[in-house]
Short mmCIF file of C-alpha atoms and ligand atoms in Angstrom, two decimals:
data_model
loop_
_atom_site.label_atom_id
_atom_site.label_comp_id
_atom_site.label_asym_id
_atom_site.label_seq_id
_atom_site.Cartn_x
_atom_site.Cartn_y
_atom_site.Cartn_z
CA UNK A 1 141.45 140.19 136.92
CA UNK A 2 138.25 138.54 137.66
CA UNK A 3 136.25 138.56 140.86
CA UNK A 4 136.60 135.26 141.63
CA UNK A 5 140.38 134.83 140.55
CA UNK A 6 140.94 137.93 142.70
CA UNK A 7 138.97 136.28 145.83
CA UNK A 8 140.89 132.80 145.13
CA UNK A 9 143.82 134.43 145.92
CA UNK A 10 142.26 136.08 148.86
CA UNK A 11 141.24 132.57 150.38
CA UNK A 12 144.63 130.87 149.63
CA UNK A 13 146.44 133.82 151.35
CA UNK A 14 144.52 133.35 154.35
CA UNK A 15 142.94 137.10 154.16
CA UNK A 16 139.53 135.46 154.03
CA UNK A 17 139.77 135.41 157.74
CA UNK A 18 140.98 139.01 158.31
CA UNK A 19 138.09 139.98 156.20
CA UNK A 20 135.56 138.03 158.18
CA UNK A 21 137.06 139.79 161.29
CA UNK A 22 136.67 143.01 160.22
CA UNK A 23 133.21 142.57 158.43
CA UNK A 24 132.26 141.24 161.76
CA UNK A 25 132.27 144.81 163.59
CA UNK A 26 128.85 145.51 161.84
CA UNK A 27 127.45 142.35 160.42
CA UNK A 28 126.98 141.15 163.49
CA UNK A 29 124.39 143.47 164.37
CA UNK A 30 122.71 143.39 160.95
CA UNK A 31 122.48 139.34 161.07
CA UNK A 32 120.49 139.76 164.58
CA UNK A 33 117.74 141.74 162.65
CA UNK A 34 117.64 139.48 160.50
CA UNK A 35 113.77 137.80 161.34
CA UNK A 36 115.23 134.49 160.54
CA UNK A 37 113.15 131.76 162.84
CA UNK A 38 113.94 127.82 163.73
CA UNK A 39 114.16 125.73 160.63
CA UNK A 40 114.02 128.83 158.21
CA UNK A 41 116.58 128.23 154.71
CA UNK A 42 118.67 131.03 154.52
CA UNK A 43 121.22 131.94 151.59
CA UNK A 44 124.57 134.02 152.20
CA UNK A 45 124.84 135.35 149.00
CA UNK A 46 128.54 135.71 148.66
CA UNK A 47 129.64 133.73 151.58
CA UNK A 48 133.28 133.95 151.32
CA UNK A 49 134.68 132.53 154.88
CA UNK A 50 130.79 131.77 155.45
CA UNK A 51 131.13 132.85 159.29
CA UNK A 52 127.45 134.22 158.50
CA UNK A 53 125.72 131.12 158.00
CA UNK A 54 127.87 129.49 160.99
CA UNK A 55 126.15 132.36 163.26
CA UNK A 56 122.58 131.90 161.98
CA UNK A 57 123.36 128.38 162.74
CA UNK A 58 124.10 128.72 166.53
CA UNK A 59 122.04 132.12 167.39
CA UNK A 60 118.66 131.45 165.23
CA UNK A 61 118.82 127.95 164.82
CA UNK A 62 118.05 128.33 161.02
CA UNK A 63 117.33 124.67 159.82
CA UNK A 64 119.51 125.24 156.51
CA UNK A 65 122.43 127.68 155.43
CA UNK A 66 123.33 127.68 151.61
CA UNK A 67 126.49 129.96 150.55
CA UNK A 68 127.38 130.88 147.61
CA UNK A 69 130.43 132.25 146.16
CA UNK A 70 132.02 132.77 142.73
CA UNK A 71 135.84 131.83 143.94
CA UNK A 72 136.31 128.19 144.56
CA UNK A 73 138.91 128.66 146.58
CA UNK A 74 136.64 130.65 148.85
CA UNK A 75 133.77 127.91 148.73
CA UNK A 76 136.68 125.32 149.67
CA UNK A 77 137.83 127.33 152.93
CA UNK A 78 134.01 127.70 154.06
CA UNK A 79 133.48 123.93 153.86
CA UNK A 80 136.97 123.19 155.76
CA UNK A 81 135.52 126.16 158.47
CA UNK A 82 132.64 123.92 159.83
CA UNK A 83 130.92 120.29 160.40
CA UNK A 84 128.18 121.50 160.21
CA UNK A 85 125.67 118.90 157.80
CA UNK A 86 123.39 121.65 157.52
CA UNK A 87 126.00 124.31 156.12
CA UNK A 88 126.36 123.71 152.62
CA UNK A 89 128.52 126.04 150.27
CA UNK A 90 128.58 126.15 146.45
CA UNK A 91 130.27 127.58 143.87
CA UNK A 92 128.35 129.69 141.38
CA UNK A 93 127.09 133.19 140.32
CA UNK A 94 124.90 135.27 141.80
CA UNK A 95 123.28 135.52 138.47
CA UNK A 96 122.30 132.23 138.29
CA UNK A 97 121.18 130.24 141.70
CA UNK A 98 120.83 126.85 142.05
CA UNK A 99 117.60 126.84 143.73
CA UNK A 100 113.86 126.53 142.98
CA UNK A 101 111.01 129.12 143.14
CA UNK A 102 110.14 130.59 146.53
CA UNK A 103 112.17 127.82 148.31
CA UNK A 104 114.57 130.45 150.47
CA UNK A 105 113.27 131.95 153.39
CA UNK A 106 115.54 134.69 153.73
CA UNK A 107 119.03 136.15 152.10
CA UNK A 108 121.93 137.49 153.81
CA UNK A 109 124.66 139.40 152.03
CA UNK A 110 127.57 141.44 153.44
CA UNK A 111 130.25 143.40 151.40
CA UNK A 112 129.66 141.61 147.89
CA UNK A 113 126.41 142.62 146.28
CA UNK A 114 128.62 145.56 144.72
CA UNK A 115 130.87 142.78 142.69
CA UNK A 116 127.86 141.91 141.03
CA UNK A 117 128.05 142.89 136.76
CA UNK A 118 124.35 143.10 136.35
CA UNK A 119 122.50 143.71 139.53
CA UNK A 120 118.95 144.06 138.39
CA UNK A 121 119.29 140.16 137.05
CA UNK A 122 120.54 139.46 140.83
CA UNK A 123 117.86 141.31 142.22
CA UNK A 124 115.40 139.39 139.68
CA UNK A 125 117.09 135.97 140.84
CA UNK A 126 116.35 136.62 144.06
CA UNK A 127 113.36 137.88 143.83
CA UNK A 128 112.37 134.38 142.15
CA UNK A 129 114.27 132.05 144.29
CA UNK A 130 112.43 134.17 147.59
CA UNK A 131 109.34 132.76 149.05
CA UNK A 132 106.50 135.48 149.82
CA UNK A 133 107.35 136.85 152.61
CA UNK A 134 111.08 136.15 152.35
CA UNK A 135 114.17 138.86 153.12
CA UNK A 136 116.68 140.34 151.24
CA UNK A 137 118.93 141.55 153.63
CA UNK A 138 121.77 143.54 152.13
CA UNK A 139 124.73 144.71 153.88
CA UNK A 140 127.52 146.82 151.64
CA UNK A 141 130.34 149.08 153.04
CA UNK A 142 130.37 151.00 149.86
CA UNK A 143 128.21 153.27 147.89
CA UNK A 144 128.01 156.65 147.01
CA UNK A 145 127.70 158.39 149.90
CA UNK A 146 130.36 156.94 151.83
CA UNK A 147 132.83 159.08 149.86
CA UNK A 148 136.06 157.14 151.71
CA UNK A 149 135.04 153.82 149.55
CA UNK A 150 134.97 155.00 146.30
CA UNK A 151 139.04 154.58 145.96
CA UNK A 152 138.45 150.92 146.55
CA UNK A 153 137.65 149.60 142.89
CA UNK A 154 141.29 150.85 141.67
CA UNK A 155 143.00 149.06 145.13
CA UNK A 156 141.37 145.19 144.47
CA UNK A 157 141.76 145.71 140.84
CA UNK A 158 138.10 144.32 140.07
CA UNK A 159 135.32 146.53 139.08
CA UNK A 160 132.14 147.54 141.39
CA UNK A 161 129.31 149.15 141.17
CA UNK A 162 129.11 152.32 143.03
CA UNK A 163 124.89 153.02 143.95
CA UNK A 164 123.70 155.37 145.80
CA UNK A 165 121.23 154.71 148.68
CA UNK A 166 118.69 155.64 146.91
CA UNK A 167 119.53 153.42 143.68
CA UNK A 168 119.61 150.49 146.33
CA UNK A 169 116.67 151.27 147.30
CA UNK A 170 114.51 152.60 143.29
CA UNK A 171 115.97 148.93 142.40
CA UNK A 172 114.87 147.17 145.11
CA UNK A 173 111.36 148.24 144.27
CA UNK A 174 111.75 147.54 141.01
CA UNK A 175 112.52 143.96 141.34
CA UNK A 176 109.42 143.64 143.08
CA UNK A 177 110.50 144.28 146.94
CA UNK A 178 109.15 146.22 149.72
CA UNK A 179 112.09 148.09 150.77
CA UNK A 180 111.22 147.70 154.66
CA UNK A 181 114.36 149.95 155.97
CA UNK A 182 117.75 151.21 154.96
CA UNK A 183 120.41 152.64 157.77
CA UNK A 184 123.82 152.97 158.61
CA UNK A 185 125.24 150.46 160.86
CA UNK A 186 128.54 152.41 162.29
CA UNK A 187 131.64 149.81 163.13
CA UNK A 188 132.51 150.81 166.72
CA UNK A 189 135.48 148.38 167.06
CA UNK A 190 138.24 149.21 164.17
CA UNK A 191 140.40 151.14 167.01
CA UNK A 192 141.01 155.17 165.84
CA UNK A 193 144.17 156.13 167.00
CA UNK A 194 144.63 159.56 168.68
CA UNK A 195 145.07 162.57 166.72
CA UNK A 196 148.88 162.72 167.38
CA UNK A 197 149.14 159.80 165.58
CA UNK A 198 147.76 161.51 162.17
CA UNK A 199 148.43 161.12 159.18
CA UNK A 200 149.01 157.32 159.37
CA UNK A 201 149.80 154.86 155.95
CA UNK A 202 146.22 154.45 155.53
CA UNK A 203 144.30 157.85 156.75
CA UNK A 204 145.44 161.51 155.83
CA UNK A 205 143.26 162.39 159.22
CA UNK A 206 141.67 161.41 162.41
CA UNK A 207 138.04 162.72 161.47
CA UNK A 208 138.17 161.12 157.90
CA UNK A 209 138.68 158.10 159.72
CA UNK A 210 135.87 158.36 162.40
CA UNK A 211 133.42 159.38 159.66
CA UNK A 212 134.59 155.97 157.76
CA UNK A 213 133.51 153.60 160.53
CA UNK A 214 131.67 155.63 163.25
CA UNK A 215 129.55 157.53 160.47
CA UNK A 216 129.34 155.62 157.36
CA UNK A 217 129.89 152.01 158.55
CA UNK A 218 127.97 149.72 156.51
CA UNK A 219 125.02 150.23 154.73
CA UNK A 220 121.89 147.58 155.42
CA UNK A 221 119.20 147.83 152.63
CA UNK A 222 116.26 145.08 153.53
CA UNK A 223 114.05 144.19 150.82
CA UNK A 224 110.87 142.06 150.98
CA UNK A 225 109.03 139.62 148.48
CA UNK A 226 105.24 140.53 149.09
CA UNK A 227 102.88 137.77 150.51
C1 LIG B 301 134.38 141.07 149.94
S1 LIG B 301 133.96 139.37 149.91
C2 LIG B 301 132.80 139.26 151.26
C3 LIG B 301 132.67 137.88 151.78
C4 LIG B 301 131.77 137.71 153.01
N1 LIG B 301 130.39 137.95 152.67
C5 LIG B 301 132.21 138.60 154.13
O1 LIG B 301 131.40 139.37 154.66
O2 LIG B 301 133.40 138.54 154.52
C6 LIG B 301 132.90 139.23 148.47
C7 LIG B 301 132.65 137.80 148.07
O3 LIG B 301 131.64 137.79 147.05
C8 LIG B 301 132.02 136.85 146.04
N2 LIG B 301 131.43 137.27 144.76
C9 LIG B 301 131.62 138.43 144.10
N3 LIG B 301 130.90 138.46 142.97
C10 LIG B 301 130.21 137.31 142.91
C11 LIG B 301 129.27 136.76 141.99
N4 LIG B 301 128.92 137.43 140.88
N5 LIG B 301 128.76 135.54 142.24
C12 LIG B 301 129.11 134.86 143.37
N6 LIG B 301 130.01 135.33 144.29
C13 LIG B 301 130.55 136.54 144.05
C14 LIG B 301 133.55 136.91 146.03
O4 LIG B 301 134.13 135.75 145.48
C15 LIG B 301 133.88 137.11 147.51
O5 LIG B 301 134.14 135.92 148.20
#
């Protein structure tokens, strides 16, 4: 299945709005480092539910929020979540953004930079639609490390690429970024039942599930284009 066939389906089944919930726990605090100011242009680089550009809107007061997202269907729920004239969602590849040279001030993307088929070119396509000075900020809840995520590929059927935090980082650079921090954001809110209630459908034990969202949590690699 393709990405965006498999994220269509995800949109018209409504789990586009569980995901946003749960993506939330941590995003939230990455998006608040994010050194966006008034009347910056940000991109959410796969937007899907685009609740990240709808919080830039109202915390930062970012003048413009572009998302973009492969699944249509995605795009279409995004539009229908705000009224927002300066929201704006398209569909399209990460590969290929519809967007001069230097004219975004920063990018945002949670939980989809992994879906991409040849990152380097996305990290390339950023790196030319950034302005000097501009932000990658890149939020993922898998990689390498975090050995509970590598399962996922085979359970959304799509595939993903599976770096390292040190990859993110060695390809970062060589697109042409500073790499200006990397860390661990932990999800404190997904509620861990007590250890009576072990194994459960999803978790074999209690302490692989705190190390999935009080260790691991999501992984925030910021890039930035040299002035
Ligand atoms: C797991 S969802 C995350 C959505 C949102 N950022 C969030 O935090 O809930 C990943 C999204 O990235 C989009 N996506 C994946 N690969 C893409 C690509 N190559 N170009 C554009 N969008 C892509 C998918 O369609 C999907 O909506």
């Amino acid at each position: 299945m393709s990405v965006s066939d498999a994220f269509d389906e995800w949109a018209r089944s409504g789990k586009d709005q569980g995901m946003e919930e749960r993506h939330w726990h941590t995003a939230k605090h990455a998006l608040a480092r994010l050194p966006a100011e008034s009347g910056d242009t940000v991109l959410d680089l796969g937007c899907g539910s685009g609740y990240a550009g709808r919080a830039l809107r109202e915390t930062k007061d970012v003048g413009r929020v572009y998302g973009v997202d492969a699944a249509p269907e995605m795009a279409h729920n995004a539009r229908a979540y705000t009224d927002d004239p300066r929201v704006a969602f398209a569909v399209g590849d990460f590969e290929h953004l519809p967007f001069d040279d230097d004219s975004i001030d920063h990018c945002w993307s949670m939980e989809a930079f992994y879906y991409a088929q040849n990152p380097h070119t996305v990290l390339d396509e950023l790196r030319r639609v950034l302005r000097p000075g501009g932000t990658f900020y890149c939020a993922v809840n898998r990689w390498e490390e975090h050995v509970h995520s590598h399962e996922w590929e085979e359970l959304v059927g799509v595939p993903m690429l599976l770096w390292s935090e040190q990859q993110y980082r060695e390809a970062f650079r060589e697109a042409g970024f500073a790499v200006a921090g990397q860390d661990r954001i932990p999800d404190t809110e997904t509620e861990i039942p007590a250890e009576s209630e072990f194994p459960t459908e999803d978790w074999e034990t209690r302490a692989a599930m705190v190390e999935r969202y009080r260790e691991y949590g999501t992984l925030l690699t910021v890039g930035v284009v040299p002035e």
